[in-house]
Short mmCIF file of C-alpha atoms and ligand atoms in Angstrom, two decimals:
data_model
loop_
_atom_site.label_atom_id
_atom_site.label_comp_id
_atom_site.label_asym_id
_atom_site.label_seq_id
_atom_site.Cartn_x
_atom_site.Cartn_y
_atom_site.Cartn_z
CA MET A 11 107.07 156.09 150.62
CA ASP A 12 104.44 158.49 151.98
CA LYS A 13 103.26 160.31 148.86
CA GLN A 14 102.23 163.42 150.73
CA PHE A 15 105.85 164.56 150.69
CA VAL A 16 107.78 165.59 147.59
CA ALA A 17 111.29 164.28 147.03
CA ILE A 18 113.85 165.67 144.62
CA ALA A 19 116.89 163.43 144.10
CA ILE A 20 120.13 164.95 142.83
CA ASP A 21 122.97 162.58 142.03
CA GLY A 22 126.32 163.02 140.35
CA PRO A 23 130.07 162.99 140.92
CA SER A 24 131.72 165.23 143.54
CA GLY A 25 132.21 168.86 142.64
CA ALA A 26 129.46 169.03 140.00
CA GLY A 27 127.74 171.70 142.10
CA LYS A 28 125.09 169.43 143.62
CA SER A 29 125.21 170.77 147.16
CA THR A 30 125.46 174.48 146.31
CA ILE A 31 122.61 174.25 143.81
CA ALA A 32 120.48 171.96 145.99
CA LYS A 33 120.87 174.30 148.99
CA LEU A 34 119.70 177.31 146.99
CA LEU A 35 116.79 175.40 145.49
CA ALA A 36 115.75 174.05 148.89
CA LYS A 37 115.64 177.58 150.25
CA GLU A 38 113.56 178.76 147.34
CA LEU A 39 111.08 175.87 147.60
CA ALA A 40 111.13 175.73 151.43
CA PHE A 41 112.26 172.08 151.24
CA VAL A 42 114.75 170.41 153.59
CA TYR A 43 118.16 169.96 151.99
CA VAL A 44 119.82 166.64 152.83
CA ASP A 45 123.53 166.30 152.04
CA THR A 46 124.00 162.52 152.20
CA GLY A 47 127.74 162.75 151.46
CA ALA A 48 128.12 164.26 154.94
CA LEU A 49 126.82 161.00 156.43
CA TYR A 50 129.46 158.91 154.62
CA ARG A 51 132.11 161.47 155.56
CA THR A 52 131.09 161.13 159.21
CA VAL A 53 131.47 157.36 159.15
CA GLY A 54 134.85 157.85 157.38
CA LEU A 55 135.93 160.27 160.11
CA ALA A 56 134.80 157.83 162.81
CA ALA A 57 137.05 155.16 161.23
CA LEU A 58 140.04 157.52 161.06
CA ARG A 59 139.55 158.58 164.67
CA ALA A 60 139.36 154.98 165.81
CA GLY A 61 142.58 154.17 163.94
CA VAL A 62 140.66 151.83 161.62
CA ASP A 63 141.64 151.58 157.93
CA PRO A 64 138.51 152.83 156.07
CA LYS A 65 139.12 150.16 153.39
CA ASP A 66 139.10 147.35 155.97
CA ALA A 67 135.43 146.31 155.69
CA PRO A 68 135.31 143.88 158.68
CA ALA A 69 137.01 146.45 160.95
CA VAL A 70 134.67 149.27 159.81
CA GLU A 71 131.64 147.00 160.27
CA ALA A 72 132.82 146.12 163.81
CA LEU A 73 133.02 149.83 164.56
CA LEU A 74 129.45 150.66 163.46
CA PRO A 75 127.69 149.71 166.72
CA THR A 76 129.75 152.41 168.47
CA VAL A 77 128.91 155.05 165.84
CA GLN A 78 125.84 157.24 166.06
CA VAL A 79 125.18 159.52 163.09
CA GLU A 80 122.41 162.09 163.32
CA LEU A 81 121.17 164.90 161.12
CA THR A 82 119.88 168.05 162.76
CA TYR A 83 118.83 171.40 161.33
CA GLN A 84 119.52 174.85 162.71
CA ASP A 85 118.02 177.82 160.84
CA GLY A 86 117.65 175.58 157.77
CA THR A 87 121.31 174.52 157.85
CA GLN A 88 122.14 170.84 158.13
CA LYS A 89 124.40 169.73 160.94
CA VAL A 90 125.74 166.23 161.18
CA LEU A 91 126.51 164.81 164.59
CA LEU A 92 128.96 162.00 165.32
CA ASN A 93 128.07 160.55 168.72
CA GLY A 94 126.53 163.90 169.60
CA GLU A 95 129.46 166.04 168.40
CA ASP A 96 128.97 168.50 165.53
CA VAL A 97 131.74 167.40 163.16
CA GLY A 98 131.20 170.34 160.75
CA ASP A 99 134.39 171.16 158.86
CA ARG A 100 136.24 168.12 160.24
CA ILE A 101 134.50 165.97 157.64
CA ARG A 102 135.63 168.27 154.78
CA THR A 103 139.38 167.57 154.79
CA PRO A 104 140.99 165.61 151.90
CA GLU A 105 141.63 162.69 154.35
CA ALA A 106 137.96 162.58 155.36
CA SER A 107 136.96 162.71 151.66
CA MET A 108 139.08 159.67 150.85
CA ALA A 109 137.88 157.85 153.96
CA ALA A 110 134.26 158.58 152.95
CA SER A 111 134.83 157.18 149.49
CA ALA A 112 136.38 154.01 150.99
CA VAL A 113 133.67 153.35 153.61
CA SER A 114 130.90 154.10 151.10
CA ALA A 115 131.93 150.95 149.17
CA ILE A 116 131.04 148.79 152.20
CA PRO A 117 127.45 147.45 151.89
CA GLU A 118 126.98 147.37 155.69
CA VAL A 119 127.80 151.10 155.88
CA ARG A 120 125.27 151.82 153.12
CA ARG A 121 122.62 149.82 155.00
CA PHE A 122 123.52 151.64 158.22
CA LEU A 123 122.93 155.06 156.60
CA PHE A 124 119.95 154.07 154.42
CA HIS A 125 117.38 154.56 157.18
CA VAL A 126 118.72 157.97 158.25
CA GLN A 127 118.15 159.12 154.66
CA GLN A 128 114.75 157.48 154.15
CA ASP A 129 113.43 158.78 157.47
CA MET A 130 114.09 162.34 156.32
CA ALA A 131 112.09 161.79 153.13
CA LEU A 132 109.21 160.16 155.02
CA THR A 133 108.78 163.20 157.23
CA HIS A 134 109.72 166.21 155.05
CA ASN A 135 109.72 167.59 151.52
CA VAL A 136 113.35 167.00 150.63
CA ILE A 137 116.01 167.81 148.12
CA MET A 138 118.54 165.09 148.72
CA ASP A 139 121.91 164.88 147.03
CA GLY A 140 124.30 161.96 146.77
CA ARG A 141 125.30 159.13 144.44
CA ASP A 142 122.45 156.62 144.69
CA ILE A 143 119.48 158.75 145.72
CA GLY A 144 117.48 158.33 142.50
CA THR A 145 118.52 154.69 142.07
CA VAL A 146 118.41 153.23 145.61
CA VAL A 147 117.43 155.57 148.44
CA LEU A 148 114.44 157.35 146.86
CA PRO A 149 113.52 155.39 143.72
CA ASP A 150 110.03 156.98 143.86
CA ALA A 151 111.32 160.57 143.94
CA GLN A 152 109.10 162.82 141.81
CA ILE A 153 112.14 164.52 140.25
CA LYS A 154 115.54 162.97 139.61
CA ILE A 155 118.47 164.94 138.31
CA PHE A 156 121.96 163.73 137.43
CA LEU A 157 124.45 166.60 137.53
CA SER A 158 127.87 166.24 135.94
CA ALA A 159 130.82 168.32 134.68
CA THR A 160 134.36 167.51 133.53
CA ALA A 161 136.81 166.39 136.25
CA GLU A 162 138.96 169.51 135.56
CA ASP A 163 136.01 171.86 136.00
CA ARG A 164 134.94 170.11 139.20
CA ALA A 165 138.49 170.05 140.61
CA GLN A 166 138.88 173.79 140.01
CA ARG A 167 135.67 174.53 141.94
CA ARG A 168 136.59 172.19 144.80
CA TYR A 169 140.13 173.66 144.95
CA GLU A 170 138.71 177.18 145.29
CA GLU A 171 136.32 176.01 148.03
CA LEU A 172 139.14 174.37 150.01
CA CYS A 173 141.36 177.46 149.64
CA GLN A 174 138.55 179.63 150.97
CA LYS A 175 138.28 177.35 153.99
CA GLY A 176 142.05 177.67 154.53
CA ILE A 177 142.67 173.95 153.84
CA ALA A 178 146.21 173.62 152.37
CA THR A 179 146.26 171.71 149.07
CA THR A 180 147.12 172.14 145.35
CA TYR A 181 144.93 171.98 142.23
CA ASP A 182 146.83 168.89 141.00
CA GLU A 183 146.23 167.11 144.30
CA VAL A 184 142.51 167.94 144.20
CA LEU A 185 142.23 166.78 140.56
CA ALA A 186 144.02 163.49 141.33
CA ASP A 187 141.75 162.91 144.37
CA MET A 188 138.69 163.76 142.30
CA LYS A 189 139.61 161.26 139.57
CA GLN A 190 140.37 158.57 142.14
CA ARG A 191 137.05 159.13 143.93
CA ASP A 192 135.15 159.17 140.61
CA TYR A 193 136.68 155.82 139.81
CA ASN A 194 135.94 154.38 143.28
CA ASP A 195 132.38 155.69 143.34
CA SER A 196 131.43 154.41 139.88
CA HIS A 197 133.24 151.05 140.03
CA ARG A 198 132.20 149.79 143.46
CA ALA A 199 129.85 146.81 143.60
CA ALA A 200 127.46 148.38 146.15
CA ALA A 201 125.20 151.09 144.68
CA PRO A 202 127.71 152.48 142.14
CA LEU A 203 127.32 156.04 140.91
CA ARG A 204 125.08 155.95 137.84
CA PRO A 205 122.09 157.95 136.62
CA ALA A 206 118.60 156.57 137.29
CA GLU A 207 116.84 155.62 134.06
CA ASP A 208 114.32 158.40 134.56
CA ALA A 209 116.87 161.07 135.63
CA VAL A 210 117.24 164.35 133.76
CA MET A 211 120.91 164.74 132.77
CA ILE A 212 122.47 168.17 133.29
CA ASP A 213 126.10 169.03 132.46
CA THR A 214 127.26 172.12 134.38
CA THR A 215 130.69 172.42 132.66
CA GLY A 216 131.44 176.08 131.99
CA ASN A 217 128.20 177.27 133.62
CA THR A 218 128.22 179.94 136.29
CA LEU A 219 126.47 178.95 139.50
CA GLU A 220 123.62 181.32 138.62
CA GLN A 221 123.12 179.65 135.23
CA SER A 222 122.98 176.17 136.75
CA VAL A 223 120.60 177.25 139.50
CA GLU A 224 118.30 178.95 136.99
CA LEU A 225 118.26 175.84 134.80
CA MET A 226 117.39 173.58 137.70
CA LYS A 227 114.85 175.99 139.14
CA ASN A 228 112.95 176.04 135.87
CA LEU A 229 113.07 172.29 135.55
CA VAL A 230 111.85 171.71 139.11
CA LYS A 231 109.05 174.26 138.83
CA GLU A 232 107.91 172.77 135.52
CA ARG A 233 107.90 169.24 136.96
CA LEU A 234 106.25 170.19 140.27
CA ASN A 235 103.51 172.06 138.44
CA GLY A 236 102.96 168.99 136.32
CA CYS A 237 103.01 166.32 139.03
CA CYS A 238 102.07 167.81 142.37
CA GLY A 239 99.71 170.64 141.68
CA LYS A 240 102.15 173.14 143.27
O1 LIG B 30 129.21 164.17 148.11
P1 LIG B 30 130.50 164.00 148.90
O2 LIG B 30 131.74 164.30 148.11
O3 LIG B 30 130.45 164.73 150.20
O4 LIG B 30 130.53 162.42 149.24
C1 LIG B 30 131.58 161.85 149.97
C2 LIG B 30 131.73 160.38 149.55
O5 LIG B 30 130.60 159.63 149.97
C3 LIG B 30 131.88 160.15 148.05
O6 LIG B 30 133.15 159.63 147.72
C4 LIG B 30 130.84 159.13 147.68
C5 LIG B 30 130.13 158.78 148.95
N1 LIG B 30 128.69 158.90 148.81
C6 LIG B 30 127.98 157.77 148.45
O7 LIG B 30 128.56 156.73 148.18
N2 LIG B 30 126.62 157.83 148.39
C7 LIG B 30 125.97 158.96 148.66
N3 LIG B 30 124.64 158.99 148.59
C8 LIG B 30 126.69 160.14 149.01
C9 LIG B 30 128.06 160.07 149.07
#
């Protein structure tokens, strides 16, 4: 990887606050924030739209040549395009979440999205969040953080987010989905969710957003001062 750019990898289960915290930190540091979950969600959505079962690996693989996934940025906000269409909130529904979890277990899908992610880090200072950023996508990242929280805490946050977006669901449904996705993400053979050996572990259970951001900000500043002369 081109060492002139700094990479911060943030991994952890869904709902631990990765994206909210990473977005705020990216703004503060003037880094590009890359939400890699959005890429898997987009492939999941493409499968649903094509009437393909997201768990059917050969069918999803056959679909990939017709799928173009691009990341673009507008005023610092990431947009993900599926064959040129901004799929925005369409990738945030519970169905798209489940489809993302299913397609992310397919090695060919991971290979397909690997280069989109690496290209970003080769050309920008990035804060990238996902499940395998510190372990697979950016193993040379200068800072690696593994964010976690209890499933109940994460489900409550995700439930509130979905309600705010007007997506009809219940807390129990969100918790059950969260536990299922945790299981899928950490038990799959391809790049399972696990902390990198050199990751800093942070548990955000019970923290306010401000507390978690402050904690991470201090950690990042301390590390960047130490390693990059910033
Ligand atoms: O972060 P998220 O909830 O938007 O991610 C959606 C799904 O994509 C999640 O179930 C796990 C998968 N994913 C992955 O396997 N690797 C990544 N780097 C990011 C997400």
